[in-house]
mmCIF file of C-alpha atoms and ligand atoms in Angstrom:
data_model
loop_
_atom_site.group_PDB
_atom_site.id
_atom_site.type_symbol
_atom_site.label_atom_id
_atom_site.label_comp_id
_atom_site.label_asym_id
_atom_site.label_seq_id
_atom_site.Cartn_x
_atom_site.Cartn_y
_atom_site.Cartn_z
ATOM 1 C CA MET I 1 50.712 6.430 -22.328
ATOM 2 C CA ASP I 2 47.694 5.941 -24.596
ATOM 3 C CA ARG I 3 48.115 2.205 -25.079
ATOM 4 C CA VAL I 4 48.931 0.087 -22.027
ATOM 5 C CA GLY I 5 49.070 -3.687 -21.561
ATOM 6 C CA ILE I 6 48.591 -5.483 -18.259
ATOM 7 C CA VAL I 7 49.662 -9.117 -18.002
ATOM 8 C CA GLY I 8 47.789 -10.949 -15.231
ATOM 9 C CA CYS I 9 44.322 -10.056 -13.978
ATOM 10 C CA GLY I 10 44.498 -11.332 -10.406
ATOM 11 C CA LEU I 11 44.235 -9.200 -7.257
ATOM 12 C CA MET I 12 46.870 -6.729 -8.414
ATOM 13 C CA GLY I 13 46.516 -6.871 -12.215
ATOM 14 C CA SER I 14 42.764 -6.223 -12.088
ATOM 15 C CA GLY I 15 43.329 -3.174 -9.881
ATOM 16 C CA ILE I 16 46.144 -1.828 -12.076
ATOM 17 C CA ALA I 17 43.945 -2.333 -15.160
ATOM 18 C CA GLU I 18 41.084 -0.464 -13.466
ATOM 19 C CA VAL I 19 43.132 2.588 -12.443
ATOM 20 C CA THR I 20 44.912 2.740 -15.818
ATOM 21 C CA ALA I 21 41.620 2.600 -17.737
ATOM 22 C CA ARG I 22 40.219 5.182 -15.338
ATOM 23 C CA ALA I 23 43.155 7.478 -16.218
ATOM 24 C CA GLY I 24 42.021 7.354 -19.865
ATOM 25 C CA SER I 25 44.510 4.896 -21.390
ATOM 26 C CA HIS I 26 43.325 2.060 -23.597
ATOM 27 C CA VAL I 27 44.227 -1.142 -21.728
ATOM 28 C CA VAL I 28 44.702 -4.656 -23.091
ATOM 29 C CA VAL I 29 44.612 -7.228 -20.278
ATOM 30 C CA ILE I 30 46.254 -10.600 -20.951
ATOM 31 C CA GLU I 31 45.496 -13.751 -18.957
ATOM 32 C CA GLN I 32 46.707 -17.306 -19.356
ATOM 33 C CA ASP I 33 43.344 -19.068 -19.774
ATOM 34 C CA ALA I 34 39.643 -18.363 -20.141
ATOM 35 C CA ASP I 35 38.794 -19.208 -16.505
ATOM 36 C CA ALA I 36 41.436 -16.859 -15.100
ATOM 37 C CA LEU I 37 40.251 -14.153 -17.483
ATOM 38 C CA ALA I 38 36.606 -14.595 -16.428
ATOM 39 C CA ARG I 39 37.624 -14.347 -12.752
ATOM 40 C CA GLY I 40 39.647 -11.208 -13.493
ATOM 41 C CA ILE I 41 36.780 -9.541 -15.368
ATOM 42 C CA GLU I 42 34.427 -10.368 -12.486
ATOM 43 C CA ARG I 43 36.917 -8.844 -10.026
ATOM 44 C CA ILE I 44 37.003 -5.592 -12.004
ATOM 45 C CA GLU I 45 33.177 -5.572 -12.228
ATOM 46 C CA ARG I 46 32.864 -6.014 -8.459
ATOM 47 C CA SER I 47 35.334 -3.217 -7.774
ATOM 48 C CA LEU I 48 33.554 -0.823 -10.160
ATOM 49 C CA SER I 49 30.142 -1.666 -8.671
ATOM 50 C CA ARG I 50 31.486 -1.037 -5.182
ATOM 51 C CA ALA I 51 32.921 2.318 -6.282
ATOM 52 C CA VAL I 52 29.626 3.331 -7.933
ATOM 53 C CA ASN I 53 27.508 2.129 -5.000
ATOM 54 C CA SER I 54 29.625 4.043 -2.498
ATOM 55 C CA GLY I 55 29.430 7.248 -4.566
ATOM 56 C CA LYS I 56 33.152 7.187 -5.467
ATOM 57 C CA MET I 57 32.432 6.877 -9.189
ATOM 58 C CA THR I 58 29.582 7.842 -11.517
ATOM 59 C CA ASP I 59 27.870 5.412 -13.901
ATOM 60 C CA ASP I 60 29.419 7.365 -16.794
ATOM 61 C CA GLU I 61 32.936 6.961 -15.372
ATOM 62 C CA SER I 62 32.319 3.244 -14.892
ATOM 63 C CA ALA I 63 31.092 2.984 -18.514
ATOM 64 C CA SER I 64 34.164 4.795 -19.852
ATOM 65 C CA ILE I 65 36.450 2.469 -17.870
ATOM 66 C CA HIS I 66 34.648 -0.498 -19.456
ATOM 67 C CA ALA I 67 35.096 1.081 -22.885
ATOM 68 C CA ASN I 68 38.851 1.448 -22.311
ATOM 69 C CA LEU I 69 39.351 -2.218 -21.365
ATOM 70 C CA ALA I 70 40.009 -5.087 -23.780
ATOM 71 C CA PHE I 71 40.791 -8.669 -22.757
ATOM 72 C CA SER I 72 42.835 -11.324 -24.530
ATOM 73 C CA LEU I 73 44.614 -14.647 -24.109
ATOM 74 C CA ASP I 74 47.197 -13.787 -26.787
ATOM 75 C CA PHE I 75 50.466 -11.951 -26.056
ATOM 76 C CA ALA I 76 50.480 -10.815 -29.717
ATOM 77 C CA ASP I 77 47.802 -8.276 -28.732
ATOM 78 C CA LEU I 78 50.533 -6.380 -26.846
ATOM 79 C CA ALA I 79 52.277 -5.519 -30.150
ATOM 80 C CA ASP I 80 51.335 -1.807 -30.236
ATOM 81 C CA ARG I 81 51.593 -1.075 -26.492
ATOM 82 C CA GLU I 82 53.716 1.830 -25.164
ATOM 83 C CA LEU I 83 53.824 0.390 -21.629
ATOM 84 C CA VAL I 84 53.246 -3.155 -20.391
ATOM 85 C CA VAL I 85 52.876 -3.892 -16.676
ATOM 86 C CA GLU I 86 53.438 -7.495 -15.610
ATOM 87 C CA ALA I 87 51.344 -8.569 -12.598
ATOM 88 C CA VAL I 88 51.403 -12.374 -12.605
ATOM 89 C CA ALA I 89 52.052 -14.705 -9.639
ATOM 90 C CA GLU I 90 55.022 -13.863 -7.401
ATOM 91 C CA ASN I 91 57.157 -16.667 -8.836
ATOM 92 C CA GLU I 92 60.490 -15.969 -10.479
ATOM 93 C CA LEU I 93 60.286 -18.674 -13.155
ATOM 94 C CA ILE I 94 56.765 -17.649 -14.168
ATOM 95 C CA LYS I 95 57.737 -13.978 -14.297
ATOM 96 C CA LEU I 96 60.885 -14.698 -16.343
ATOM 97 C CA ASP I 97 58.811 -16.632 -18.862
ATOM 98 C CA VAL I 98 56.231 -13.837 -19.050
ATOM 99 C CA PHE I 99 58.945 -11.203 -19.532
ATOM 100 C CA ARG I 100 60.429 -13.164 -22.453
ATOM 101 C CA LYS I 101 56.961 -13.319 -24.031
ATOM 102 C CA ILE I 102 56.272 -9.610 -23.467
ATOM 103 C CA ASP I 103 59.672 -8.704 -24.940
ATOM 104 C CA ALA I 104 58.978 -10.821 -28.021
ATOM 105 C CA ALA I 105 55.456 -9.417 -28.502
ATOM 106 C CA VAL I 106 55.938 -5.654 -27.989
ATOM 107 C CA GLU I 107 57.011 -4.019 -31.278
ATOM 108 C CA ASP I 108 57.516 -0.400 -30.143
ATOM 109 C CA PRO I 109 61.301 -0.111 -29.562
ATOM 110 C CA ALA I 110 60.695 2.684 -27.014
ATOM 111 C CA ALA I 111 58.075 0.799 -24.979
ATOM 112 C CA LEU I 112 58.493 0.524 -21.205
ATOM 113 C CA LEU I 113 58.233 -2.889 -19.567
ATOM 114 C CA ALA I 114 57.260 -2.686 -15.898
ATOM 115 C CA THR I 115 56.847 -5.331 -13.239
ATOM 116 C CA ASN I 116 54.596 -5.228 -10.192
ATOM 117 C CA THR I 117 56.798 -7.720 -8.345
ATOM 118 C CA SER I 118 56.934 -7.236 -4.570
ATOM 119 C CA SER I 119 60.308 -8.815 -4.082
ATOM 120 C CA ILE I 120 62.010 -10.354 -7.123
ATOM 121 C CA PRO I 121 65.097 -8.381 -8.237
ATOM 122 C CA ILE I 122 64.205 -6.139 -11.186
ATOM 123 C CA ILE I 123 67.566 -6.858 -12.811
ATOM 124 C CA LYS I 124 66.739 -10.585 -13.116
ATOM 125 C CA LEU I 125 63.557 -9.798 -15.063
ATOM 126 C CA ALA I 126 65.336 -7.100 -17.097
ATOM 127 C CA MET I 127 68.019 -9.582 -18.199
ATOM 128 C CA ALA I 128 65.305 -11.848 -19.655
ATOM 129 C CA THR I 129 64.648 -9.120 -22.252
ATOM 130 C CA LYS I 130 66.650 -7.510 -25.047
ATOM 131 C CA ARG I 131 65.986 -4.046 -23.545
ATOM 132 C CA PRO I 132 67.028 -4.069 -19.868
ATOM 133 C CA GLU I 133 67.362 -0.271 -19.835
ATOM 134 C CA GLN I 134 63.578 -0.040 -20.424
ATOM 135 C CA VAL I 135 62.602 -2.414 -17.602
ATOM 136 C CA ILE I 136 61.508 -0.935 -14.267
ATOM 137 C CA GLY I 137 59.681 -1.971 -11.085
ATOM 138 C CA MET I 138 56.311 -0.266 -10.551
ATOM 139 C CA HIS I 139 54.949 -1.740 -7.360
ATOM 140 C CA PHE I 140 51.302 -1.014 -6.514
ATOM 141 C CA PHE I 141 49.421 -1.750 -3.274
ATOM 142 C CA ASN I 142 46.255 -3.732 -2.698
ATOM 143 C CA PRO I 143 43.506 -2.543 -3.131
ATOM 144 C CA VAL I 144 45.056 -0.628 -6.037
ATOM 145 C CA PRO I 145 42.096 1.722 -6.681
ATOM 146 C CA VAL I 146 42.165 2.814 -3.029
ATOM 147 C CA LEU I 147 45.828 2.900 -1.949
ATOM 148 C CA LYS I 148 47.823 5.875 -3.228
ATOM 149 C CA LEU I 149 51.362 4.503 -3.263
ATOM 150 C CA VAL I 150 53.577 3.240 -6.087
ATOM 151 C CA GLU I 151 57.154 2.142 -5.398
ATOM 152 C CA LEU I 152 59.441 2.851 -8.348
ATOM 153 C CA ILE I 153 62.493 0.624 -8.590
ATOM 154 C CA SER I 154 65.251 1.089 -11.141
ATOM 155 C CA SER I 155 67.712 -1.759 -11.647
ATOM 156 C CA LEU I 156 71.417 -1.100 -12.215
ATOM 157 C CA LEU I 157 70.619 -0.938 -15.947
ATOM 158 C CA THR I 158 67.341 1.035 -15.999
ATOM 159 C CA SER I 159 67.806 4.302 -17.905
ATOM 160 C CA GLN I 160 67.054 7.703 -16.440
ATOM 161 C CA GLU I 161 64.517 8.252 -19.236
ATOM 162 C CA THR I 162 62.638 5.061 -18.316
ATOM 163 C CA ASN I 163 62.533 6.157 -14.688
ATOM 164 C CA GLN I 164 61.232 9.586 -15.662
ATOM 165 C CA ARG I 165 58.506 8.254 -17.987
ATOM 166 C CA ALA I 166 57.306 5.704 -15.428
ATOM 167 C CA ARG I 167 57.281 8.365 -12.704
ATOM 168 C CA GLU I 168 55.237 10.739 -14.858
ATOM 169 C CA PHE I 169 52.755 7.999 -15.698
ATOM 170 C CA ALA I 170 52.276 7.061 -12.025
ATOM 171 C CA THR I 171 51.990 10.612 -10.736
ATOM 172 C CA ASP I 172 50.397 12.613 -13.587
ATOM 173 C CA ALA I 173 48.105 9.982 -15.126
ATOM 174 C CA LEU I 174 47.352 7.618 -12.229
ATOM 175 C CA LYS I 175 47.599 10.317 -9.529
ATOM 176 C CA LYS I 176 49.672 8.071 -7.269
ATOM 177 C CA LYS I 177 52.377 9.132 -4.834
ATOM 178 C CA VAL I 178 55.739 7.679 -5.860
ATOM 179 C CA ILE I 179 58.562 6.613 -3.571
ATOM 180 C CA THR I 180 61.801 5.148 -4.867
ATOM 181 C CA SER I 181 63.773 2.178 -3.655
ATOM 182 C CA GLN I 182 66.959 0.457 -4.632
ATOM 183 C CA ASP I 183 66.627 -2.945 -6.293
ATOM 184 C CA ARG I 184 66.662 -4.933 -3.041
ATOM 185 C CA ALA I 185 64.197 -7.689 -2.089
ATOM 186 C CA GLY I 186 61.024 -6.245 -0.573
ATOM 187 C CA PHE I 187 61.881 -2.679 -1.603
ATOM 188 C CA VAL I 188 60.792 -0.210 1.117
ATOM 189 C CA VAL I 189 57.293 -1.313 2.105
ATOM 190 C CA ASN I 190 57.539 -5.090 2.124
ATOM 191 C CA ALA I 191 60.993 -5.055 3.726
ATOM 192 C CA LEU I 192 59.216 -3.420 6.685
ATOM 193 C CA LEU I 193 55.756 -4.982 6.417
ATOM 194 C CA ILE I 194 56.528 -8.673 5.879
ATOM 195 C CA PRO I 195 58.663 -9.168 9.062
ATOM 196 C CA TYR I 196 55.745 -7.654 11.024
ATOM 197 C CA LEU I 197 53.232 -10.037 9.400
ATOM 198 C CA LEU I 198 55.562 -12.998 10.018
ATOM 199 C CA SER I 199 55.890 -11.972 13.682
ATOM 200 C CA ALA I 200 52.099 -12.007 14.038
ATOM 201 C CA ILE I 201 51.907 -15.470 12.439
ATOM 202 C CA ARG I 202 54.646 -16.737 14.803
ATOM 203 C CA MET I 203 52.745 -15.241 17.724
ATOM 204 C CA LEU I 204 49.614 -17.149 16.701
ATOM 205 C CA GLU I 205 51.585 -20.338 15.989
ATOM 206 C CA SER I 206 53.180 -20.327 19.448
ATOM 207 C CA GLY I 207 49.844 -19.866 21.220
ATOM 208 C CA PHE I 208 50.834 -16.437 22.514
ATOM 209 C CA ALA I 209 47.391 -14.962 21.648
ATOM 210 C CA SER I 210 44.362 -15.711 19.473
ATOM 211 C CA ALA I 211 44.034 -14.469 15.887
ATOM 212 C CA GLU I 212 41.190 -12.164 16.912
ATOM 213 C CA ASP I 213 43.176 -10.668 19.801
ATOM 214 C CA ILE I 214 46.352 -10.163 17.758
ATOM 215 C CA ASP I 215 44.399 -8.259 15.113
ATOM 216 C CA THR I 216 42.262 -6.327 17.584
ATOM 217 C CA GLY I 217 45.460 -5.321 19.375
ATOM 218 C CA MET I 218 46.885 -3.658 16.277
ATOM 219 C CA VAL I 219 43.591 -2.160 15.048
ATOM 220 C CA LEU I 220 42.548 -0.616 18.360
ATOM 221 C CA GLY I 221 45.981 -0.223 19.937
ATOM 222 C CA CYS I 222 47.810 1.237 16.942
ATOM 223 C CA ALA I 223 44.958 2.481 14.721
ATOM 224 C CA HIS I 224 45.946 0.258 11.802
ATOM 225 C CA PRO I 225 43.054 -0.140 9.314
ATOM 226 C CA MET I 226 43.285 -3.903 9.716
ATOM 227 C CA GLY I 227 45.271 -6.353 11.829
ATOM 228 C CA PRO I 228 48.316 -8.266 10.546
ATOM 229 C CA LEU I 229 46.512 -11.590 10.105
ATOM 230 C CA ALA I 230 43.591 -10.038 8.199
ATOM 231 C CA LEU I 231 46.149 -8.134 6.119
ATOM 232 C CA SER I 232 48.031 -11.372 5.336
ATOM 233 C CA ASP I 233 44.667 -12.831 4.230
ATOM 234 C CA LEU I 234 44.073 -9.768 2.027
ATOM 235 C CA ILE I 235 47.520 -9.980 0.398
ATOM 236 C CA GLY I 236 47.101 -13.764 0.006
ATOM 237 C CA LEU I 237 49.063 -16.251 2.097
ATOM 238 C CA ASP I 238 50.751 -17.644 -1.019
ATOM 239 C CA THR I 239 52.017 -14.161 -1.912
ATOM 240 C CA THR I 240 53.013 -13.407 1.690
ATOM 241 C CA LEU I 241 54.995 -16.680 1.690
ATOM 242 C CA ALA I 242 56.610 -15.928 -1.674
ATOM 243 C CA VAL I 243 57.709 -12.459 -0.551
ATOM 244 C CA ALA I 244 59.070 -13.858 2.746
ATOM 245 C CA GLU I 245 61.055 -16.471 0.795
ATOM 246 C CA SER I 246 62.564 -13.774 -1.456
ATOM 247 C CA LEU I 247 63.480 -11.635 1.555
ATOM 248 C CA TYR I 248 65.073 -14.596 3.333
ATOM 249 C CA GLU I 249 66.933 -15.608 0.182
ATOM 250 C CA GLU I 250 68.325 -12.057 -0.160
ATOM 251 C CA PHE I 251 69.226 -11.206 3.459
ATOM 252 C CA LYS I 252 69.422 -14.627 5.223
ATOM 253 C CA GLU I 253 68.112 -13.139 8.488
ATOM 254 C CA PRO I 254 66.177 -15.581 10.732
ATOM 255 C CA HIS I 255 63.246 -13.210 11.292
ATOM 256 C CA LEU I 256 62.584 -13.232 7.542
ATOM 257 C CA ALA I 257 62.225 -17.035 7.350
ATOM 258 C CA PRO I 258 58.578 -17.996 6.787
ATOM 259 C CA PRO I 259 57.029 -19.717 9.845
ATOM 260 C CA PRO I 260 55.895 -23.324 9.217
ATOM 261 C CA LEU I 261 52.222 -22.376 9.808
ATOM 262 C CA LEU I 262 52.343 -20.025 6.804
ATOM 263 C CA SER I 263 53.820 -22.736 4.582
ATOM 264 C CA ARG I 264 51.338 -25.395 5.791
ATOM 265 C CA MET I 265 48.323 -23.128 5.247
ATOM 266 C CA THR I 266 49.475 -22.273 1.726
ATOM 267 C CA GLN I 267 50.075 -25.957 0.956
ATOM 268 C CA ALA I 268 46.539 -26.668 2.230
ATOM 269 C CA GLY I 269 45.070 -24.092 -0.149
ATOM 270 C CA LEU I 270 44.061 -21.815 2.746
ATOM 271 C CA MET I 271 45.248 -18.689 1.025
ATOM 272 C CA GLY I 272 43.143 -15.988 2.627
ATOM 273 C CA ARG I 273 40.335 -13.967 1.107
ATOM 274 C CA LYS I 274 40.775 -15.232 -2.405
ATOM 275 C CA SER I 275 40.266 -18.871 -1.346
ATOM 276 C CA GLY I 276 37.540 -18.090 1.222
ATOM 277 C CA GLN I 277 39.637 -19.170 4.218
ATOM 278 C CA GLY I 278 42.867 -18.006 5.770
ATOM 279 C CA PHE I 279 43.414 -16.916 9.361
ATOM 280 C CA PHE I 280 39.782 -15.828 9.145
ATOM 281 C CA SER I 281 36.831 -17.139 7.143
ATOM 282 C CA TYR I 282 35.418 -15.227 4.155
ATOM 283 C CA ARG I 283 32.806 -17.799 3.121
ATOM 284 C CA THR I 284 29.333 -16.352 2.893
HETATM 285 N N1 CAA R 1 37.630 2.974 -6.804
HETATM 286 C C1 CAA R 1 37.626 4.023 -5.953
HETATM 287 N N2 CAA R 1 37.323 3.938 -4.638
HETATM 288 C C2 CAA R 1 36.987 2.730 -4.165
HETATM 289 C C3 CAA R 1 36.951 1.577 -4.994
HETATM 290 C C4 CAA R 1 37.282 1.746 -6.367
HETATM 291 N N3 CAA R 1 37.297 0.727 -7.208
HETATM 292 N N4 CAA R 1 36.574 0.524 -4.239
HETATM 293 C C5 CAA R 1 36.399 0.981 -2.987
HETATM 294 N N5 CAA R 1 36.628 2.315 -2.943
HETATM 295 C C6 CAA R 1 36.557 3.187 -1.775
HETATM 296 C C7 CAA R 1 35.304 2.972 -0.953
HETATM 297 O O1 CAA R 1 34.258 3.769 -1.464
HETATM 298 C C8 CAA R 1 35.745 3.417 0.425
HETATM 299 O O2 CAA R 1 35.691 4.837 0.493
HETATM 300 P P1 CAA R 1 35.330 5.601 1.880
HETATM 301 O O3 CAA R 1 36.307 5.102 2.904
HETATM 302 O O4 CAA R 1 35.493 7.053 1.555
HETATM 303 O O5 CAA R 1 33.912 5.188 2.160
HETATM 304 C C9 CAA R 1 37.222 3.033 0.487
HETATM 305 O O6 CAA R 1 37.627 2.864 -0.868
HETATM 306 C C10 CAA R 1 37.449 1.755 1.273
HETATM 307 O O7 CAA R 1 36.713 0.692 0.680
HETATM 308 P P2 CAA R 1 35.760 -0.327 1.435
HETATM 309 O O8 CAA R 1 34.608 0.362 2.075
HETATM 310 O O9 CAA R 1 35.475 -1.405 0.479
HETATM 311 O O10 CAA R 1 36.638 -0.992 2.561
HETATM 312 P P3 CAA R 1 37.056 -0.613 4.031
HETATM 313 O O11 CAA R 1 36.672 0.732 4.471
HETATM 314 O O12 CAA R 1 36.636 -1.788 4.842
HETATM 315 O O13 CAA R 1 38.658 -0.625 3.878
HETATM 316 C C11 CAA R 1 40.741 -1.444 3.071
HETATM 317 C C12 CAA R 1 39.285 -1.744 3.307
HETATM 318 C C13 CAA R 1 40.875 -0.317 2.040
HETATM 319 C C14 CAA R 1 41.347 -2.726 2.494
HETATM 320 C C15 CAA R 1 41.411 -1.004 4.405
HETATM 321 O O14 CAA R 1 41.129 -1.937 5.390
HETATM 322 C C16 CAA R 1 42.913 -0.883 4.265
HETATM 323 O O15 CAA R 1 43.430 0.108 3.753
HETATM 324 N N6 CAA R 1 43.644 -1.932 4.717
HETATM 325 C C17 CAA R 1 45.102 -1.970 4.634
HETATM 326 C C18 CAA R 1 45.483 -2.473 3.267
HETATM 327 C C19 CAA R 1 46.967 -2.577 3.104
HETATM 328 O O16 CAA R 1 47.771 -2.362 4.003
HETATM 329 N N7 CAA R 1 47.353 -2.928 1.861
HETATM 330 C C20 CAA R 1 48.728 -3.099 1.522
HETATM 331 C C21 CAA R 1 48.980 -4.557 1.354
HETATM 332 S S1 CAA R 1 50.646 -4.833 0.889
HETATM 333 C C22 CAA R 1 50.545 -4.903 -0.781
HETATM 334 O O17 CAA R 1 49.554 -4.755 -1.418
HETATM 335 C C23 CAA R 1 51.781 -5.086 -1.478
HETATM 336 C C24 CAA R 1 52.446 -6.364 -1.516
HETATM 337 O O18 CAA R 1 53.315 -6.387 -2.285
HETATM 338 C C25 CAA R 1 52.214 -7.531 -0.702
#
């Protein structure tokens, strides 16, 4: 894939843009407004600086990633792309609208259209396009430059060729490890991870233990790299809530229902790292 488009330059889109540009593809990143684009560019800059400062990347590599990245507010700039990855907010209506726009903009009849959704059925997004057989789920993990996994999700209509091309891109170009899942809410990882995060939030909400002790318990007791509340803050409480809602909608199991504390914090704008405050504070 020489020409790739990424729609959305938030936590996930910026990381997907970085690793795709690092793999040598030319990447056009689309955002909805100038402020969101500026924040996305800054996010990529910070990630590249961190990689250079920690010796994970040379200055030359960082420069070539910059050279491979272009930014735009206009979907028309996706016209010549061979692959477009959608990574906008985890909201079905927003994603459906974005998929219609991508489908209208991309001229290559063989282009792949991928979504980084964590939980929205791939078939729903595919049916918003005129080429459902070329739509596939490619689900990355945050932080994308660091975590090796991509979940590949074919819908009932995704062609074998689309699956094969997406798999080759993820493994050969991006050097990720691919696992496959059926088109079910949460796929493999979030179907397991989100109930665990919700349990930790319920534990905090009921006064069972403090946030610090819950997280320390899982870091030191189970050797997780971070505790469930810090991880919810990293994912973003709005995204954690959205994924929980999709899981509950799909399976209707009580343990998948978002706890009120998660909803209230999201409504209050306490969304974790990206807003400076979640279960923990990130204000400097
Ligand atoms: N490119 C390459 N390497 C980079 C990089 C970049 N842009 N940025 C950072 N790195 C490297 C660093 O050099 C560092 O390398 P070493 O460990 O060899 O020194 C490594 O990546 C870790 O980076 P940091 O030092 O910044 O951070 P850390 O050591 O404190 O670890 C963490 C932070 C990676 C987030 C770790 O705590 C972790 O893995 N946490 C769990 C994250 C997780 O579970 N994510 C999944 C969330 S679920 C999701 O994303 C999907 C969803 O749908 C909701």
